[in-house]
Amino acid sequence: MTSRSVPQWPDAAPAPPPAGRCWTVFDLAARGTTARDWHRRLTVAGLDAELVTVPEPQLTGWIEALPPAFGELASRRHVGWRVAAVGPEHAVLALRACAVEAGLMDAELHLHADRRTHRRVYCPHCGATTLAAGDRFRCAGCARTLLVHDHVSLSSGRYLGSVDTPDAAPGAAR
Amino acid sequence: MTGDDRLTVAAVEQTTVDVRSYVLTSHRPLRPYEPGSHLVVGLDGVRTCYSLTDDGTAPDAYRISVRRTGRGGLSDALHDTVRVGGQLSVSGPRSAFPPVPHARHHLFVAAGIGITPILSHLGAARRWGRSCSVVYGYRSGAAAHLELVRRLAGADLVEAPGRTALASAVAEAVERQPVGTHLYACGPRAVLDLVTDRCAAAGWPPERVHVEHFTAPDLDAGAPFEVLVRSSGRRLPVPAGVSLLEVLERDGVAVDHLCRTGVCGRCRIGVLAGTPEHRDLVLPAALRDAADRMYPCVSRAGTAELELDL
């Protein structure tokens, strides 16, 4: 059974509500024209909206640089600012984590994952985060073989990993 | 204290022409409280809520400030009859206006005697190093606790003498609050409407705006409806102009209550079927559609019948 902490995304992306004062719409290598459609819809509604596009090849590096960058962006905004993002789940959850860290609440976020190709996974043994494609992967920090659990920390946007073999001693699963 | 208790009036201070501050003490240790909490004060069978003005940490006394309204009622009675050395029947403290602990910044807006819970919030924010700023609207010469507010808020205070100045100060403040700010406002209904309207216009989600009413609006008589009391199976008609709380009381159904104006939240009851028409000032914006609860002192039915979990 899937944990309740794992987001369930609808097949079709719902449009953002015409709320708030200004928006930043993030197109995180999204499929189709969803982000552009959202941006256009908000602009037509008379809201000040900017569109930030991150191409697929740049996505991993963009996520790594996101915490300070998003904090800096938020510091130049005021209450009334809304954020929308669409793209693969790992990128959307990473952005959500940064947004919440900056002080935004769910009512100010409009997020949609259009696919789940990879997961950012936290290793409780070494603290590293690895971008994992499957259910089992090698930790980028300690090289242990980890199993991805159906549990997501929405505050960090990461799934939980643990050593694949339950009886393995620390360090044995290298 | 959790139930009613007797507190001694240790000091009375004339804060402004029409506001007196009362220092209430007990021989027993006083329970700490969240900023923005209130006491329920009873006198001659009448009970009213008064905000506590300290930050609530390790209180040596409970301090409230009471404005004489000139319309009779408990506030005027306190002014007229309560002296140092006297005793008051008190319950609480109760928290109905707490700070949001993860707020990045707290914007406090007070108008008139609405400064009392804001003073509590301000003191707590200063004690715990939380970022905050204050807009204080008052009638010239009638600003309760102004010197204390000035001392605590320092450069983070905007004073607004008069309603026009307050409207300008609020409009300016809500346009430039950092991301993550929560706003807390207490004052007359018109000021709270002004604050919520301005916040909505500036794009604030309602979840960031917290208001405390100290007066309730006049409500229309409403349409008649019927309730089914689950425990007894009795059906009771609620005529227009009569509250559901009154109907329940007349039928011998005990409902704990206090303000009878939809402000305090004490009379909350469960709803099993039907849709309430919420007319209270207690439910937050996100719960205005809740169908599982209601405050029968003011709220009525949006359907012909309600089944009550009583």
Coordinates of C-alpha atoms in Angstrom, one line a residue, chain B:
Chain B
M1 CA -7.2 27.2 36.5
T2 CA -9.6 25.3 34.3
G3 CA -13.0 26.0 36.0
D4 CA -14.3 29.2 37.6
D5 CA -12.0 30.5 40.3
R6 CA -11.9 33.6 42.5
L7 CA -9.0 36.0 41.8
T8 CA -8.1 39.0 44.0
V9 CA -8.0 42.4 42.4
A10 CA -4.5 43.4 43.5
A11 CA -4.4 46.7 41.6
V12 CA -6.5 49.0 39.4
E13 CA -5.0 51.5 37.1
Q14 CA -6.8 54.2 35.1
T15 CA -5.0 53.6 31.7
T16 CA -6.9 56.2 29.7
V17 CA -10.0 58.2 30.3
D18 CA -12.3 55.2 29.7
V19 CA -9.9 52.2 30.1
R20 CA -9.0 50.6 33.4
S21 CA -6.4 47.9 33.8
Y22 CA -7.0 45.2 36.5
V23 CA -4.2 43.1 38.0
L24 CA -5.7 39.8 39.3
T25 CA -3.7 37.5 41.6
S26 CA -4.2 34.3 43.4
H27 CA -2.7 32.4 46.3
R28 CA -2.3 29.6 43.9
P29 CA 0.2 29.5 41.0
L30 CA -1.3 31.0 37.8
R31 CA -1.3 28.9 34.7
P32 CA 0.9 30.2 31.8
Y33 CA -1.0 31.0 28.6
E34 CA -0.5 31.5 24.9
P35 CA -0.2 35.0 23.6
G36 CA -3.6 36.4 22.6
S37 CA -5.5 34.4 25.2
H38 CA -8.4 35.7 27.2
L39 CA -10.1 35.3 30.6
V40 CA -13.8 34.8 31.1
V41 CA -14.9 37.2 33.8
G42 CA -18.2 36.8 35.6
L43 CA -20.0 39.3 37.7
D44 CA -23.6 39.0 38.9
G45 CA -24.3 36.2 36.5
V46 CA -23.0 38.0 33.4
R47 CA -19.8 36.6 31.8
T48 CA -17.6 38.4 29.2
C49 CA -14.2 37.6 27.6
Y50 CA -11.3 40.0 28.3
S51 CA -7.9 39.6 26.6
L52 CA -4.9 39.1 28.8
T53 CA -2.2 41.7 28.1
D54 CA 1.0 40.0 29.2
D55 CA 2.9 37.5 27.1
G56 CA 1.7 34.6 29.2
T57 CA 5.1 33.2 30.3
A58 CA 5.3 32.4 34.0
P59 CA 2.6 35.0 35.0
D60 CA 2.8 36.5 38.4
A61 CA -0.7 37.9 37.8
Y62 CA -3.4 38.1 35.1
R63 CA -3.8 41.6 33.7
I64 CA -6.8 42.7 31.7
S65 CA -7.8 46.1 30.4
V66 CA -11.5 47.1 30.3
R67 CA -13.0 49.9 28.3
R68 CA -16.1 51.6 29.7
T69 CA -18.7 51.5 27.0
G70 CA -21.3 53.6 28.5
R71 CA -24.0 51.1 27.5
G72 CA -24.1 49.3 30.8
G73 CA -23.1 45.6 30.7
L74 CA -20.2 43.9 32.4
S75 CA -17.5 46.3 31.4
D76 CA -19.2 49.3 32.9
A77 CA -20.1 47.2 36.0
L78 CA -16.4 46.4 36.5
H79 CA -15.6 50.1 36.4
D80 CA -18.3 50.9 38.8
T81 CA -18.0 48.2 41.4
V82 CA -14.6 46.5 41.4
R83 CA -12.0 47.9 43.7
V84 CA -8.6 46.8 44.9
G85 CA -9.0 44.0 47.4
G86 CA -12.2 42.8 45.7
Q87 CA -12.6 39.4 44.1
L88 CA -13.7 38.4 40.6
S89 CA -15.0 35.1 39.3
V90 CA -12.8 34.0 36.5
S91 CA -12.3 31.1 34.2
G92 CA -9.5 30.4 31.8
P93 CA -7.2 31.5 30.3
R94 CA -8.5 30.3 27.0
S95 CA -6.6 30.6 23.7
A96 CA -8.6 31.5 20.7
F97 CA -6.2 33.9 19.0
P98 CA -2.7 32.2 19.1
P99 CA 0.3 33.1 17.1
V100 CA 1.4 30.9 14.2
P101 CA 4.7 29.5 15.4
H102 CA 6.3 29.1 12.0
A103 CA 5.4 32.6 10.7
R104 CA 8.5 34.3 9.2
H105 CA 7.1 37.7 10.4
H106 CA 4.2 38.8 12.5
L107 CA 2.2 41.9 11.5
F108 CA -0.1 43.1 14.4
V109 CA -2.9 45.5 13.7
A110 CA -4.8 47.0 16.7
A111 CA -7.6 49.5 16.8
G112 CA -8.7 51.0 20.1
I113 CA -9.1 48.6 23.0
G114 CA -8.2 45.9 20.4
I115 CA -4.6 46.6 21.5
T116 CA -5.0 44.3 24.5
P117 CA -4.4 40.9 22.7
I118 CA -1.9 42.6 20.4
L119 CA 0.1 43.8 23.4
S120 CA 0.2 40.2 24.6
H121 CA 1.4 39.1 21.1
L122 CA 3.9 41.9 20.9
G123 CA 5.4 41.1 24.3
A124 CA 5.8 37.4 23.4
A125 CA 7.3 38.3 20.0
R126 CA 9.9 40.5 21.8
R127 CA 10.5 37.9 24.5
W128 CA 11.2 35.1 22.0
G129 CA 13.0 37.2 19.4
R130 CA 10.3 36.8 16.7
S131 CA 10.2 39.3 13.9
C132 CA 7.2 41.6 14.2
S133 CA 5.7 45.0 13.4
V134 CA 2.7 46.8 14.7
V135 CA 0.1 49.2 13.3
Y136 CA -1.9 50.8 16.2
G137 CA -4.9 52.9 15.4
Y138 CA -6.4 55.0 18.2
R139 CA -8.4 58.1 19.0
S140 CA -6.1 60.9 19.9
G141 CA -5.7 61.0 23.7
A142 CA -7.4 57.6 24.1
A143 CA -4.6 55.1 23.3
A144 CA -4.4 52.4 25.9
H145 CA -0.9 51.1 26.8
L146 CA 0.6 53.4 24.2
E147 CA 3.9 54.0 26.0
L148 CA 4.4 50.3 26.6
V149 CA 3.6 49.5 23.0
R150 CA 6.1 52.2 21.9
R151 CA 8.7 50.8 24.2
L152 CA 8.2 47.2 23.0
A153 CA 7.8 47.9 19.3
G154 CA 10.3 50.7 18.9
A155 CA 10.9 51.4 15.3
D156 CA 8.6 48.6 14.3
L157 CA 5.5 50.6 15.3
V158 CA 3.3 52.7 13.0
E159 CA 0.9 54.9 15.0
A160 CA -2.4 55.8 13.3
P161 CA -4.4 58.4 15.1
G162 CA -7.9 58.3 13.6
R163 CA -9.7 55.9 11.3
T164 CA -8.4 57.5 8.1
A165 CA -4.8 57.2 9.2
L166 CA -5.4 53.6 10.2
A167 CA -6.9 52.8 6.8
S168 CA -3.8 54.3 5.1
A169 CA -1.4 52.5 7.4
V170 CA -3.1 49.1 6.9
A171 CA -3.2 49.6 3.2
E172 CA 0.5 50.4 3.1
A173 CA 1.5 47.6 5.5
V174 CA -0.2 44.7 3.7
E175 CA 1.4 45.6 0.4
R176 CA 4.9 45.2 1.6
Q177 CA 5.0 42.3 4.0
P178 CA 7.8 39.7 3.5
V179 CA 6.8 36.3 2.3
G180 CA 5.7 34.1 5.2
T181 CA 4.1 36.9 7.2
H182 CA 1.0 36.2 9.3
L183 CA -1.3 39.1 10.2
Y184 CA -3.3 39.4 13.5
A185 CA -5.9 42.1 13.9
C186 CA -8.2 43.1 16.8
G187 CA -10.6 45.9 16.8
P188 CA -14.1 47.0 15.9
R189 CA -15.9 45.1 13.1
A190 CA -15.3 47.9 10.6
V191 CA -11.6 47.8 11.1
L192 CA -11.5 44.1 10.8
D193 CA -13.5 44.3 7.6
L194 CA -11.0 46.9 6.4
V195 CA -8.1 44.6 7.2
T196 CA -9.5 41.5 5.5
D197 CA -10.6 43.5 2.5
R198 CA -7.2 45.1 2.1
C199 CA -5.4 41.7 2.5
A200 CA -7.7 40.1 -0.1
A201 CA -7.0 42.9 -2.5
A202 CA -3.3 42.5 -2.0
G203 CA -3.5 38.8 -2.7
W204 CA -3.2 37.4 0.9
P205 CA -4.6 33.9 1.3
P206 CA -7.2 33.9 4.2
E207 CA -5.0 31.5 6.0
R208 CA -2.5 34.3 6.7
V209 CA -5.1 36.6 8.3
H210 CA -6.2 36.1 11.9
V211 CA -8.8 38.4 13.4
E212 CA -10.3 38.6 16.9
H213 CA -13.7 40.2 17.2
F214 CA -14.8 41.9 20.4
T215 CA -18.1 43.0 19.1
A216 CA -20.5 40.9 17.1
P217 CA -22.5 42.2 14.1
D218 CA -26.3 42.5 14.3
L219 CA -27.8 39.5 12.6
D220 CA -31.1 39.1 10.8
A221 CA -33.9 36.9 12.2
G222 CA -33.2 34.1 9.7
A223 CA -35.6 31.6 8.4
P224 CA -37.4 29.0 10.5
F225 CA -36.0 25.4 10.5
E226 CA -36.3 22.2 12.5
V227 CA -33.7 20.2 14.5
L228 CA -33.7 16.6 15.5
V229 CA -32.0 15.9 18.8
R230 CA -30.4 12.5 18.4
S231 CA -30.3 11.4 22.0
S232 CA -34.0 12.1 22.7
G233 CA -35.3 11.7 19.1
R234 CA -37.3 14.9 19.7
R235 CA -37.9 17.3 16.8
L236 CA -37.8 21.0 17.8
P237 CA -39.0 23.9 15.6
V238 CA -36.7 26.9 15.6
P239 CA -38.7 30.0 14.7
A240 CA -37.3 33.0 12.9
G241 CA -35.8 35.5 15.4
V242 CA -35.1 32.8 18.0
S243 CA -31.7 31.2 18.3
L244 CA -31.2 27.5 18.2
L245 CA -29.5 27.8 21.6
E246 CA -32.6 29.3 23.2
V247 CA -34.8 26.5 21.7
L248 CA -32.5 23.8 23.1
E249 CA -32.4 25.5 26.5
R250 CA -36.2 25.7 26.7
D251 CA -36.4 22.0 25.9
G252 CA -34.0 21.2 28.7
V253 CA -31.0 20.3 26.4
A254 CA -27.9 21.6 28.2
V255 CA -25.4 23.3 26.0
D256 CA -22.4 25.0 27.5
H257 CA -22.3 28.5 26.3
L258 CA -20.9 32.0 27.1
C259 CA -21.2 35.0 24.8
R260 CA -24.4 34.3 22.9
T261 CA -23.0 36.4 20.1
G262 CA -21.0 33.9 18.0
V263 CA -17.7 35.3 19.3
C264 CA -16.4 33.0 22.0
G265 CA -16.9 29.5 20.5
R266 CA -18.0 28.0 23.7
C267 CA -21.3 26.5 22.5
R268 CA -20.0 24.4 19.7
I269 CA -22.2 21.3 19.0
G270 CA -21.9 18.5 16.5
V271 CA -24.1 18.2 13.4
L272 CA -24.9 14.8 12.0
A273 CA -27.1 15.6 9.1
G274 CA -28.2 18.8 7.2
T275 CA -26.1 21.8 6.4
P276 CA -25.6 24.6 9.0
E277 CA -25.6 28.2 8.0
H278 CA -22.6 29.5 9.9
R279 CA -23.1 33.1 11.2
D280 CA -20.4 32.9 13.9
L281 CA -17.1 34.7 14.0
V282 CA -15.2 31.7 15.3
L283 CA -14.8 29.3 12.4
P284 CA -11.7 30.2 10.3
A285 CA -12.2 30.9 6.6
A286 CA -11.0 27.4 5.7
L287 CA -13.8 25.8 7.7
R288 CA -16.7 28.1 6.8
D289 CA -18.2 25.2 4.8
A290 CA -17.9 22.7 7.6
A291 CA -21.1 20.7 8.0
D292 CA -20.1 18.7 11.1
R293 CA -20.3 21.5 13.7
M294 CA -22.0 24.7 14.5
Y295 CA -22.4 27.5 17.1
P296 CA -26.1 27.5 18.0
C297 CA -26.1 30.9 19.7
V298 CA -26.1 32.6 16.2
S299 CA -25.9 30.0 13.5
R300 CA -28.9 28.5 11.8
A301 CA -29.7 26.0 9.1
G302 CA -29.1 26.1 5.4
T303 CA -31.4 23.1 5.0
A304 CA -34.9 22.5 6.3
E305 CA -33.7 20.3 9.1
L306 CA -30.5 19.6 11.1
E307 CA -29.8 16.5 13.1
L308 CA -27.8 17.4 16.2
D309 CA -25.2 15.2 18.0
L310 CA -26.7 16.0 21.4

